[in-house]
Amino acid sequence: MEMSKVLERVAEEAAQLRGAGMVMDYIPALAEVDPDHFGIALAELDGSVLGVGDWETPFSVQSISKVFTLALVLAGSDESFWQRVGREPSGSAFNSLVQLEHERGIPRNPFINAGALAVTDELISMVGDASGDLLAFLREESGNPDLEVDENVAASEAAHADRNLALAHFMASYGTLRNPVATVLDQYVRQCSIAMSCRDLALAALFLADRGFRRDGSALLSCRQAKRINAIMLTCGTYDAAGEFAYRVGVPGKSGVGGGILSVIPGRCAVAVWSPGLDKRGNSVVGMAALDHFTTLTGWSVF
Ligand code: GLU
């Protein structure tokens, strides 16, 4: 079946669930988003991209940004980074404090909030303006020079950041962070508040489908590093629902509480989907169902 037909079929199925789930409300600016949005985009290794629905409408990428900050950190550092952050699934909520105490300030993986704060801390040490560096990278890879931090979302998240502040202070007490908590949190909030469309995200993630090569042909990551990020996405990318995501979708994926899910099909393409209604674990209900349908129709699950 032609890929445009596959995406249309996926969108038709998704339409039946439209509006399912709850738009997240702990960041007030995101609670205002219309829950009926749905978009899906697929970018292939040659840079061609197609989509259906609201695939060109920007939304808050939130935790999907964590994939890209991890890639930038791994591209510029050595394996010693893994002494500060683990790489096992957490089985806990994305913003849980409990595990962090048991494990003496070392976050379980780079995609839960504590781990992502540690990654951002590392990127600050490497480049200073971590969110600016990330934005430049995303503009380049998506081919969209207009990408920006949504200042309204950033201000709203910064004003409701008690949980993330607690995580950061807790890690600081164990010596996991190198930069001041306020700096790390500011940069983390800004990276999460970047607005991108499904189109932008699918294009920006192609290096993960293409063995670490950027769209200009240069290598951001080694083949081994790209493989590893994909593995961490599969095992840790959807919070405490990573098992469910592997069961239903079966490819590396990373969700965000803005309702986006970015998935990578190594050697083929990147697919981004967006629908704001979330399940209890913070993953897009319609997005997950759409990707389930997509990998079933194409047979592109890795399983
Ligand atoms: N900025 C959000 C937070 O820190 C990201 C959560 C998410 O997308 O999972 O709570």
PDB file of C-alpha atoms and ligand atoms in Angstrom:
ATOM      1  CA  MET A   1       0.000   0.000   0.000  1.00  0.00           C
ATOM      2  CA  GLU A   2       1.226   3.521  -0.756  1.00  0.00           C
ATOM      3  CA  MET A   3       2.458   5.336   2.325  1.00  0.00           C
ATOM      4  CA  SER A   4      -0.014   8.216   1.891  1.00  0.00           C
ATOM      5  CA  LYS A   5      -2.844   5.635   1.950  1.00  0.00           C
ATOM      6  CA  VAL A   6      -1.408   4.029   5.079  1.00  0.00           C
ATOM      7  CA  LEU A   7      -1.396   7.386   6.867  1.00  0.00           C
ATOM      8  CA  GLU A   8      -4.965   8.092   5.713  1.00  0.00           C
ATOM      9  CA  ARG A   9      -6.122   4.730   7.037  1.00  0.00           C
ATOM     10  CA  VAL A  10      -4.370   5.401  10.341  1.00  0.00           C
ATOM     11  CA  ALA A  11      -6.048   8.817  10.535  1.00  0.00           C
ATOM     12  CA  GLU A  12      -9.474   7.290   9.805  1.00  0.00           C
ATOM     13  CA  GLU A  13      -9.037   4.826  12.671  1.00  0.00           C
ATOM     14  CA  ALA A  14      -7.772   7.581  14.926  1.00  0.00           C
ATOM     15  CA  ALA A  15     -10.811   9.728  14.124  1.00  0.00           C
ATOM     16  CA  GLN A  16     -12.993   7.208  15.951  1.00  0.00           C
ATOM     17  CA  LEU A  17     -11.060   7.878  19.165  1.00  0.00           C
ATOM     18  CA  ARG A  18     -10.732  11.611  18.663  1.00  0.00           C
ATOM     19  CA  GLY A  19     -10.931  13.574  21.903  1.00  0.00           C
ATOM     20  CA  ALA A  20     -10.112  10.530  24.077  1.00  0.00           C
ATOM     21  CA  GLY A  21      -7.912  11.046  27.139  1.00  0.00           C
ATOM     22  CA  MET A  22      -7.345  14.113  29.270  1.00  0.00           C
ATOM     23  CA  VAL A  23      -5.308  17.125  28.231  1.00  0.00           C
ATOM     24  CA  MET A  24      -2.602  17.599  30.823  1.00  0.00           C
ATOM     25  CA  ASP A  25      -3.300  20.346  33.321  1.00  0.00           C
ATOM     26  CA  TYR A  26      -0.323  20.665  35.661  1.00  0.00           C
ATOM     27  CA  ILE A  27       1.207  23.143  33.190  1.00  0.00           C
ATOM     28  CA  PRO A  28      -1.773  25.529  32.850  1.00  0.00           C
ATOM     29  CA  ALA A  29      -0.799  26.867  29.395  1.00  0.00           C
ATOM     30  CA  LEU A  30      -1.054  23.343  27.979  1.00  0.00           C
ATOM     31  CA  ALA A  31      -4.507  22.758  29.462  1.00  0.00           C
ATOM     32  CA  GLU A  32      -5.910  25.238  26.941  1.00  0.00           C
ATOM     33  CA  VAL A  33      -5.052  23.089  23.891  1.00  0.00           C
ATOM     34  CA  ASP A  34      -7.996  21.734  21.865  1.00  0.00           C
ATOM     35  CA  PRO A  35      -8.137  17.946  22.575  1.00  0.00           C
ATOM     36  CA  ASP A  36      -9.511  17.187  19.101  1.00  0.00           C
ATOM     37  CA  HIS A  37      -6.265  17.803  17.257  1.00  0.00           C
ATOM     38  CA  PHE A  38      -4.730  14.878  15.433  1.00  0.00           C
ATOM     39  CA  GLY A  39      -1.744  14.828  13.104  1.00  0.00           C
ATOM     40  CA  ILE A  40       0.763  12.283  11.853  1.00  0.00           C
ATOM     41  CA  ALA A  41       3.879  12.762   9.710  1.00  0.00           C
ATOM     42  CA  LEU A  42       6.371  10.335   8.271  1.00  0.00           C
ATOM     43  CA  ALA A  43       9.859  11.347   7.108  1.00  0.00           C
ATOM     44  CA  GLU A  44      11.944   8.989   5.022  1.00  0.00           C
ATOM     45  CA  LEU A  45      15.715   8.736   4.927  1.00  0.00           C
ATOM     46  CA  ASP A  46      15.936  10.798   1.727  1.00  0.00           C
ATOM     47  CA  GLY A  47      14.264  13.712   3.562  1.00  0.00           C
ATOM     48  CA  SER A  48      10.871  13.368   1.883  1.00  0.00           C
ATOM     49  CA  VAL A  49       8.014  13.891   4.297  1.00  0.00           C
ATOM     50  CA  LEU A  50       4.265  13.415   4.159  1.00  0.00           C
ATOM     51  CA  GLY A  51       1.477  13.761   6.660  1.00  0.00           C
ATOM     52  CA  VAL A  52      -2.211  13.795   7.402  1.00  0.00           C
ATOM     53  CA  GLY A  53      -4.411  15.954   9.655  1.00  0.00           C
ATOM     54  CA  ASP A  54      -2.773  18.653  11.801  1.00  0.00           C
ATOM     55  CA  TRP A  55       0.701  17.490  10.850  1.00  0.00           C
ATOM     56  CA  GLU A  56       2.043  20.996  10.299  1.00  0.00           C
ATOM     57  CA  THR A  57       0.574  22.569  13.444  1.00  0.00           C
ATOM     58  CA  PRO A  58       3.178  23.286  16.147  1.00  0.00           C
ATOM     59  CA  PHE A  59       2.633  21.878  19.626  1.00  0.00           C
ATOM     60  CA  SER A  60       4.658  21.711  22.823  1.00  0.00           C
ATOM     61  CA  VAL A  61       7.225  18.928  22.432  1.00  0.00           C
ATOM     62  CA  GLN A  62       7.775  18.588  26.197  1.00  0.00           C
ATOM     63  CA  SER A  63       9.623  15.336  26.950  1.00  0.00           C
ATOM     64  CA  ILE A  64      10.267  14.523  23.299  1.00  0.00           C
ATOM     65  CA  SER A  65      13.020  17.143  23.610  1.00  0.00           C
ATOM     66  CA  LYS A  66      14.853  14.689  25.885  1.00  0.00           C
ATOM     67  CA  VAL A  67      15.770  12.480  22.934  1.00  0.00           C
ATOM     68  CA  PHE A  68      17.589  15.329  21.251  1.00  0.00           C
ATOM     69  CA  THR A  69      19.396  16.635  24.335  1.00  0.00           C
ATOM     70  CA  LEU A  70      20.618  13.108  25.028  1.00  0.00           C
ATOM     71  CA  ALA A  71      21.875  12.825  21.448  1.00  0.00           C
ATOM     72  CA  LEU A  72      23.738  16.144  21.729  1.00  0.00           C
ATOM     73  CA  VAL A  73      25.317  15.089  25.023  1.00  0.00           C
ATOM     74  CA  LEU A  74      26.393  11.679  23.758  1.00  0.00           C
ATOM     75  CA  ALA A  75      27.759  13.258  20.576  1.00  0.00           C
ATOM     76  CA  GLY A  76      30.088  15.425  22.633  1.00  0.00           C
ATOM     77  CA  SER A  77      31.024  13.355  25.667  1.00  0.00           C
ATOM     78  CA  ASP A  78      32.430  10.006  26.586  1.00  0.00           C
ATOM     79  CA  GLU A  79      30.880   7.035  28.344  1.00  0.00           C
ATOM     80  CA  SER A  80      31.622   8.523  31.775  1.00  0.00           C
ATOM     81  CA  PHE A  81      28.288  10.338  31.460  1.00  0.00           C
ATOM     82  CA  TRP A  82      26.613   7.036  32.314  1.00  0.00           C
ATOM     83  CA  GLN A  83      28.073   7.160  35.815  1.00  0.00           C
ATOM     84  CA  ARG A  84      25.584   9.942  36.584  1.00  0.00           C
ATOM     85  CA  VAL A  85      22.502   8.526  34.840  1.00  0.00           C
ATOM     86  CA  GLY A  86      21.321   4.929  34.491  1.00  0.00           C
ATOM     87  CA  ARG A  87      19.700   3.332  31.481  1.00  0.00           C
ATOM     88  CA  GLU A  88      17.130   0.930  32.863  1.00  0.00           C
ATOM     89  CA  PRO A  89      13.351   1.356  32.661  1.00  0.00           C
ATOM     90  CA  SER A  90      11.987   2.997  35.796  1.00  0.00           C
ATOM     91  CA  GLY A  91       8.549   1.435  36.043  1.00  0.00           C
ATOM     92  CA  SER A  92       7.659   4.636  37.907  1.00  0.00           C
ATOM     93  CA  ALA A  93       5.906   7.844  36.921  1.00  0.00           C
ATOM     94  CA  PHE A  94       7.980  10.291  34.886  1.00  0.00           C
ATOM     95  CA  ASN A  95       8.228  12.743  37.776  1.00  0.00           C
ATOM     96  CA  SER A  96       8.561  10.286  40.665  1.00  0.00           C
ATOM     97  CA  LEU A  97      10.846  11.155  43.584  1.00  0.00           C
ATOM     98  CA  VAL A  98      10.828   7.781  45.322  1.00  0.00           C
ATOM     99  CA  GLN A  99      13.304   5.918  43.145  1.00  0.00           C
ATOM    100  CA  LEU A 100      15.780   8.762  43.277  1.00  0.00           C
ATOM    101  CA  GLU A 101      16.181   8.404  47.019  1.00  0.00           C
ATOM    102  CA  HIS A 102      16.604   4.630  46.857  1.00  0.00           C
ATOM    103  CA  GLU A 103      19.265   5.036  44.200  1.00  0.00           C
ATOM    104  CA  ARG A 104      21.163   7.820  45.921  1.00  0.00           C
ATOM    105  CA  GLY A 105      20.505  10.614  43.481  1.00  0.00           C
ATOM    106  CA  ILE A 106      21.339   8.680  40.297  1.00  0.00           C
ATOM    107  CA  PRO A 107      18.280   8.789  38.011  1.00  0.00           C
ATOM    108  CA  ARG A 108      17.204   5.473  36.552  1.00  0.00           C
ATOM    109  CA  ASN A 109      17.324   6.654  32.915  1.00  0.00           C
ATOM    110  CA  PRO A 110      17.717   9.846  30.841  1.00  0.00           C
ATOM    111  CA  PHE A 111      14.038  10.112  29.898  1.00  0.00           C
ATOM    112  CA  ILE A 112      12.348  10.389  33.284  1.00  0.00           C
ATOM    113  CA  ASN A 113      12.395  13.981  34.514  1.00  0.00           C
ATOM    114  CA  ALA A 114      15.273  13.473  36.963  1.00  0.00           C
ATOM    115  CA  GLY A 115      17.426  11.874  34.267  1.00  0.00           C
ATOM    116  CA  ALA A 116      16.560  14.569  31.762  1.00  0.00           C
ATOM    117  CA  LEU A 117      17.535  17.259  34.272  1.00  0.00           C
ATOM    118  CA  ALA A 118      20.933  15.541  34.608  1.00  0.00           C
ATOM    119  CA  VAL A 119      21.286  15.424  30.804  1.00  0.00           C
ATOM    120  CA  THR A 120      20.453  19.125  30.546  1.00  0.00           C
ATOM    121  CA  ASP A 121      22.973  19.829  33.304  1.00  0.00           C
ATOM    122  CA  GLU A 122      25.619  18.009  31.248  1.00  0.00           C
ATOM    123  CA  LEU A 123      24.694  19.924  28.090  1.00  0.00           C
ATOM    124  CA  ILE A 124      24.951  23.230  30.005  1.00  0.00           C
ATOM    125  CA  SER A 125      28.485  22.248  31.070  1.00  0.00           C
ATOM    126  CA  MET A 126      29.311  21.460  27.451  1.00  0.00           C
ATOM    127  CA  VAL A 127      27.789  24.433  25.618  1.00  0.00           C
ATOM    128  CA  GLY A 128      26.387  26.959  28.113  1.00  0.00           C
ATOM    129  CA  ASP A 129      23.072  27.790  26.482  1.00  0.00           C
ATOM    130  CA  ALA A 130      21.714  24.228  26.285  1.00  0.00           C
ATOM    131  CA  SER A 131      18.239  25.101  25.027  1.00  0.00           C
ATOM    132  CA  GLY A 132      19.695  27.515  22.453  1.00  0.00           C
ATOM    133  CA  ASP A 133      22.045  24.793  21.218  1.00  0.00           C
ATOM    134  CA  LEU A 134      19.149  22.364  21.003  1.00  0.00           C
ATOM    135  CA  LEU A 135      16.986  24.874  19.130  1.00  0.00           C
ATOM    136  CA  ALA A 136      19.758  25.496  16.585  1.00  0.00           C
ATOM    137  CA  PHE A 137      20.112  21.759  16.032  1.00  0.00           C
ATOM    138  CA  LEU A 138      16.360  21.254  15.626  1.00  0.00           C
ATOM    139  CA  ARG A 139      16.056  24.167  13.183  1.00  0.00           C
ATOM    140  CA  GLU A 140      18.834  22.715  11.081  1.00  0.00           C
ATOM    141  CA  GLU A 141      17.559  19.136  11.019  1.00  0.00           C
ATOM    142  CA  SER A 142      13.886  20.035  10.509  1.00  0.00           C
ATOM    143  CA  GLY A 143      14.761  22.615   7.845  1.00  0.00           C
ATOM    144  CA  ASN A 144      12.481  25.012   9.729  1.00  0.00           C
ATOM    145  CA  PRO A 145      14.326  28.188  10.799  1.00  0.00           C
ATOM    146  CA  ASP A 146      11.186  29.492  12.526  1.00  0.00           C
ATOM    147  CA  LEU A 147      11.207  27.005  15.423  1.00  0.00           C
ATOM    148  CA  GLU A 148      11.007  28.810  18.765  1.00  0.00           C
ATOM    149  CA  VAL A 149      10.550  28.297  22.470  1.00  0.00           C
ATOM    150  CA  ASP A 150       6.882  29.026  23.278  1.00  0.00           C
ATOM    151  CA  GLU A 151       7.480  31.693  25.945  1.00  0.00           C
ATOM    152  CA  ASN A 152       3.925  31.406  27.256  1.00  0.00           C
ATOM    153  CA  VAL A 153       4.359  27.669  27.919  1.00  0.00           C
ATOM    154  CA  ALA A 154       7.841  28.223  29.377  1.00  0.00           C
ATOM    155  CA  ALA A 155       6.556  30.856  31.823  1.00  0.00           C
ATOM    156  CA  SER A 156       3.629  28.648  32.797  1.00  0.00           C
ATOM    157  CA  GLU A 157       5.838  25.608  33.362  1.00  0.00           C
ATOM    158  CA  ALA A 158       8.422  27.649  35.302  1.00  0.00           C
ATOM    159  CA  ALA A 159       5.654  28.897  37.591  1.00  0.00           C
ATOM    160  CA  HIS A 160       4.497  25.340  38.310  1.00  0.00           C
ATOM    161  CA  ALA A 161       7.820  23.557  38.657  1.00  0.00           C
ATOM    162  CA  ASP A 162       7.789  22.499  42.301  1.00  0.00           C
ATOM    163  CA  ARG A 163       8.122  18.798  41.494  1.00  0.00           C
ATOM    164  CA  ASN A 164      11.009  19.292  39.069  1.00  0.00           C
ATOM    165  CA  LEU A 165      12.694  21.690  41.502  1.00  0.00           C
ATOM    166  CA  ALA A 166      12.412  19.028  44.193  1.00  0.00           C
ATOM    167  CA  LEU A 167      14.005  16.446  41.883  1.00  0.00           C
ATOM    168  CA  ALA A 168      16.815  18.833  40.946  1.00  0.00           C
ATOM    169  CA  HIS A 169      17.542  19.869  44.549  1.00  0.00           C
ATOM    170  CA  PHE A 170      17.520  16.244  45.604  1.00  0.00           C
ATOM    171  CA  MET A 171      20.065  15.352  42.928  1.00  0.00           C
ATOM    172  CA  ALA A 172      22.134  18.394  43.830  1.00  0.00           C
ATOM    173  CA  SER A 173      22.294  17.127  47.422  1.00  0.00           C
ATOM    174  CA  TYR A 174      23.921  13.939  46.110  1.00  0.00           C
ATOM    175  CA  GLY A 175      26.315  15.845  43.843  1.00  0.00           C
ATOM    176  CA  THR A 176      24.688  14.633  40.623  1.00  0.00           C
ATOM    177  CA  LEU A 177      24.354  18.168  39.197  1.00  0.00           C
ATOM    178  CA  ARG A 178      27.266  20.467  38.350  1.00  0.00           C
ATOM    179  CA  ASN A 179      25.356  23.668  37.649  1.00  0.00           C
ATOM    180  CA  PRO A 180      23.035  25.666  39.946  1.00  0.00           C
ATOM    181  CA  VAL A 181      19.549  24.192  40.249  1.00  0.00           C
ATOM    182  CA  ALA A 182      17.934  27.421  38.988  1.00  0.00           C
ATOM    183  CA  THR A 183      20.040  27.358  35.808  1.00  0.00           C
ATOM    184  CA  VAL A 184      19.334  23.688  35.127  1.00  0.00           C
ATOM    185  CA  LEU A 185      15.622  24.137  35.654  1.00  0.00           C
ATOM    186  CA  ASP A 186      15.423  27.225  33.463  1.00  0.00           C
ATOM    187  CA  GLN A 187      17.174  25.439  30.597  1.00  0.00           C
ATOM    188  CA  TYR A 188      15.095  22.289  31.062  1.00  0.00           C
ATOM    189  CA  VAL A 189      11.830  24.236  30.999  1.00  0.00           C
ATOM    190  CA  ARG A 190      12.925  26.075  27.853  1.00  0.00           C
ATOM    191  CA  GLN A 191      13.845  22.863  26.023  1.00  0.00           C
ATOM    192  CA  CYS A 192      10.475  21.301  26.933  1.00  0.00           C
ATOM    193  CA  SER A 193       8.640  24.428  25.749  1.00  0.00           C
ATOM    194  CA  ILE A 194       9.953  24.317  22.187  1.00  0.00           C
ATOM    195  CA  ALA A 195       7.017  24.169  19.765  1.00  0.00           C
ATOM    196  CA  MET A 196       7.308  21.859  16.755  1.00  0.00           C
ATOM    197  CA  SER A 197       4.931  20.147  14.359  1.00  0.00           C
ATOM    198  CA  CYS A 198       4.817  16.441  13.531  1.00  0.00           C
ATOM    199  CA  ARG A 199       6.559  17.340  10.285  1.00  0.00           C
ATOM    200  CA  ASP A 200       9.399  19.128  12.093  1.00  0.00           C
ATOM    201  CA  LEU A 201       9.849  16.308  14.605  1.00  0.00           C
ATOM    202  CA  ALA A 202       9.893  13.493  12.064  1.00  0.00           C
ATOM    203  CA  LEU A 203      12.521  15.273   9.981  1.00  0.00           C
ATOM    204  CA  ALA A 204      14.616  16.239  13.008  1.00  0.00           C
ATOM    205  CA  ALA A 205      14.769  12.618  14.198  1.00  0.00           C
ATOM    206  CA  LEU A 206      15.951  11.112  10.926  1.00  0.00           C
ATOM    207  CA  PHE A 207      19.509  10.777  12.227  1.00  0.00           C
ATOM    208  CA  LEU A 208      18.230   8.089  14.595  1.00  0.00           C
ATOM    209  CA  ALA A 209      16.731   6.127  11.714  1.00  0.00           C
ATOM    210  CA  ASP A 210      19.899   6.636   9.668  1.00  0.00           C
ATOM    211  CA  ARG A 211      22.706   5.308  11.915  1.00  0.00           C
ATOM    212  CA  GLY A 212      23.483   8.706  13.437  1.00  0.00           C
ATOM    213  CA  PHE A 213      23.940  10.642  10.173  1.00  0.00           C
ATOM    214  CA  ARG A 214      22.554  14.169   9.994  1.00  0.00           C
ATOM    215  CA  ARG A 215      20.686  15.385   6.970  1.00  0.00           C
ATOM    216  CA  ASP A 216      23.789  17.098   5.574  1.00  0.00           C
ATOM    217  CA  GLY A 217      25.563  13.718   5.588  1.00  0.00           C
ATOM    218  CA  SER A 218      27.801  14.436   8.584  1.00  0.00           C
ATOM    219  CA  ALA A 219      27.814  12.005  11.506  1.00  0.00           C
ATOM    220  CA  LEU A 220      26.289  13.305  14.741  1.00  0.00           C
ATOM    221  CA  LEU A 221      26.537   9.917  16.410  1.00  0.00           C
ATOM    222  CA  SER A 222      28.279   6.665  15.695  1.00  0.00           C
ATOM    223  CA  CYS A 223      26.135   3.808  14.502  1.00  0.00           C
ATOM    224  CA  ARG A 224      26.515   2.276  17.956  1.00  0.00           C
ATOM    225  CA  GLN A 225      25.395   5.449  19.737  1.00  0.00           C
ATOM    226  CA  ALA A 226      22.317   5.762  17.503  1.00  0.00           C
ATOM    227  CA  LYS A 227      21.475   2.143  18.225  1.00  0.00           C
ATOM    228  CA  ARG A 228      21.749   2.817  21.927  1.00  0.00           C
ATOM    229  CA  ILE A 229      19.496   5.870  21.928  1.00  0.00           C
ATOM    230  CA  ASN A 230      16.878   3.896  20.010  1.00  0.00           C
ATOM    231  CA  ALA A 231      17.169   1.113  22.584  1.00  0.00           C
ATOM    232  CA  ILE A 232      16.648   3.557  25.449  1.00  0.00           C
ATOM    233  CA  MET A 233      13.631   5.014  23.642  1.00  0.00           C
ATOM    234  CA  LEU A 234      12.131   1.547  23.338  1.00  0.00           C
ATOM    235  CA  THR A 235      12.750   0.577  26.954  1.00  0.00           C
ATOM    236  CA  CYS A 236      12.259   3.945  28.693  1.00  0.00           C
ATOM    237  CA  GLY A 237      10.611   6.366  26.242  1.00  0.00           C
ATOM    238  CA  THR A 238       7.018   6.165  27.423  1.00  0.00           C
ATOM    239  CA  TYR A 239       7.457   6.358  31.197  1.00  0.00           C
ATOM    240  CA  ASP A 240       5.887   3.493  33.112  1.00  0.00           C
ATOM    241  CA  ALA A 241       4.066   2.354  29.960  1.00  0.00           C
ATOM    242  CA  ALA A 242       7.199   1.344  28.017  1.00  0.00           C
ATOM    243  CA  GLY A 243       6.149  -2.318  28.186  1.00  0.00           C
ATOM    244  CA  GLU A 244       2.705  -1.458  26.853  1.00  0.00           C
ATOM    245  CA  PHE A 245       4.216   0.661  24.075  1.00  0.00           C
ATOM    246  CA  ALA A 246       6.547  -2.173  23.021  1.00  0.00           C
ATOM    247  CA  TYR A 247       3.598  -4.584  23.156  1.00  0.00           C
ATOM    248  CA  ARG A 248       1.343  -2.429  21.018  1.00  0.00           C
ATOM    249  CA  VAL A 249       3.692  -0.433  18.794  1.00  0.00           C
ATOM    250  CA  GLY A 250       7.013  -2.244  18.935  1.00  0.00           C
ATOM    251  CA  VAL A 251       9.421   0.470  17.803  1.00  0.00           C
ATOM    252  CA  PRO A 252      11.548   3.022  19.680  1.00  0.00           C
ATOM    253  CA  GLY A 253       9.291   5.872  20.817  1.00  0.00           C
ATOM    254  CA  LYS A 254       9.323   8.943  23.043  1.00  0.00           C
ATOM    255  CA  SER A 255       6.218  10.680  24.268  1.00  0.00           C
ATOM    256  CA  GLY A 256       5.637  14.110  25.765  1.00  0.00           C
ATOM    257  CA  VAL A 257       2.811  15.478  27.871  1.00  0.00           C
ATOM    258  CA  GLY A 258       1.985  17.894  25.048  1.00  0.00           C
ATOM    259  CA  GLY A 259       0.442  14.825  23.375  1.00  0.00           C
ATOM    260  CA  GLY A 260       3.199  14.096  20.873  1.00  0.00           C
ATOM    261  CA  ILE A 261       4.910  10.763  20.315  1.00  0.00           C
ATOM    262  CA  LEU A 262       8.031  10.467  18.195  1.00  0.00           C
ATOM    263  CA  SER A 263       8.888   7.025  16.905  1.00  0.00           C
ATOM    264  CA  VAL A 264      11.855   5.760  14.947  1.00  0.00           C
ATOM    265  CA  ILE A 265      11.920   2.853  12.560  1.00  0.00           C
ATOM    266  CA  PRO A 266      15.635   2.165  12.168  1.00  0.00           C
ATOM    267  CA  GLY A 267      16.780   1.970   8.552  1.00  0.00           C
ATOM    268  CA  ARG A 268      13.459   3.309   7.257  1.00  0.00           C
ATOM    269  CA  CYS A 269      11.870   6.437   8.650  1.00  0.00           C
ATOM    270  CA  ALA A 270      10.760   8.537  11.600  1.00  0.00           C
ATOM    271  CA  VAL A 271       7.084   8.986  12.422  1.00  0.00           C
ATOM    272  CA  ALA A 272       5.636  11.687  14.650  1.00  0.00           C
ATOM    273  CA  VAL A 273       2.070  11.770  15.862  1.00  0.00           C
ATOM    274  CA  TRP A 274       0.158  14.328  17.934  1.00  0.00           C
ATOM    275  CA  SER A 275      -3.120  14.252  19.782  1.00  0.00           C
ATOM    276  CA  PRO A 276      -3.323  16.106  23.116  1.00  0.00           C
ATOM    277  CA  GLY A 277      -5.517  13.732  25.183  1.00  0.00           C
ATOM    278  CA  LEU A 278      -3.335  11.699  27.566  1.00  0.00           C
ATOM    279  CA  ASP A 279      -3.808   8.465  29.479  1.00  0.00           C
ATOM    280  CA  LYS A 280      -3.032   8.216  33.209  1.00  0.00           C
ATOM    281  CA  ARG A 281       0.650   7.639  32.524  1.00  0.00           C
ATOM    282  CA  GLY A 282       1.003  10.778  30.411  1.00  0.00           C
ATOM    283  CA  ASN A 283       0.987   9.238  26.919  1.00  0.00           C
ATOM    284  CA  SER A 284      -1.294  10.344  24.076  1.00  0.00           C
ATOM    285  CA  VAL A 285      -4.222   7.906  23.868  1.00  0.00           C
ATOM    286  CA  VAL A 286      -4.946   8.508  20.185  1.00  0.00           C
ATOM    287  CA  GLY A 287      -1.255   8.805  19.332  1.00  0.00           C
ATOM    288  CA  MET A 288      -0.495   5.401  20.820  1.00  0.00           C
ATOM    289  CA  ALA A 289      -3.460   3.829  19.002  1.00  0.00           C
ATOM    290  CA  ALA A 290      -2.395   5.452  15.722  1.00  0.00           C
ATOM    291  CA  LEU A 291       1.144   4.103  15.999  1.00  0.00           C
ATOM    292  CA  ASP A 292      -0.210   0.680  16.918  1.00  0.00           C
ATOM    293  CA  HIS A 293      -2.269   0.756  13.740  1.00  0.00           C
ATOM    294  CA  PHE A 294       0.646   2.102  11.693  1.00  0.00           C
ATOM    295  CA  THR A 295       3.133  -0.615  12.639  1.00  0.00           C
ATOM    296  CA  THR A 296       0.446  -3.286  12.175  1.00  0.00           C
ATOM    297  CA  LEU A 297      -0.453  -2.057   8.671  1.00  0.00           C
ATOM    298  CA  THR A 298       3.169  -1.699   7.560  1.00  0.00           C
ATOM    299  CA  GLY A 299       4.608  -4.672   9.449  1.00  0.00           C
ATOM    300  CA  TRP A 300       7.379  -2.351  10.617  1.00  0.00           C
ATOM    301  CA  SER A 301       7.355  -3.227  14.296  1.00  0.00           C
ATOM    302  CA  VAL A 302      10.778  -4.604  15.200  1.00  0.00           C
ATOM    303  CA  PHE A 303       8.998  -7.660  16.610  1.00  0.00           C
TER     304      PHE A 303
HETATM  305  N1  GLU B   1       8.066  19.496  31.057  1.00  0.00           N
HETATM  306  C1  GLU B   1       7.366  18.364  31.558  1.00  0.00           C
HETATM  307  C2  GLU B   1       7.735  18.111  32.992  1.00  0.00           C
HETATM  308  O1  GLU B   1       8.849  18.339  33.345  1.00  0.00           O
HETATM  309  C3  GLU B   1       7.719  17.195  30.710  1.00  0.00           C
HETATM  310  C4  GLU B   1       6.945  15.985  31.087  1.00  0.00           C
HETATM  311  C5  GLU B   1       6.712  15.097  29.945  1.00  0.00           C
HETATM  312  O2  GLU B   1       6.487  15.505  28.803  1.00  0.00           O
HETATM  313  O3  GLU B   1       6.752  13.896  30.205  1.00  0.00           O
HETATM  314  O4  GLU B   1       6.936  17.718  33.795  1.00  0.00           O
END
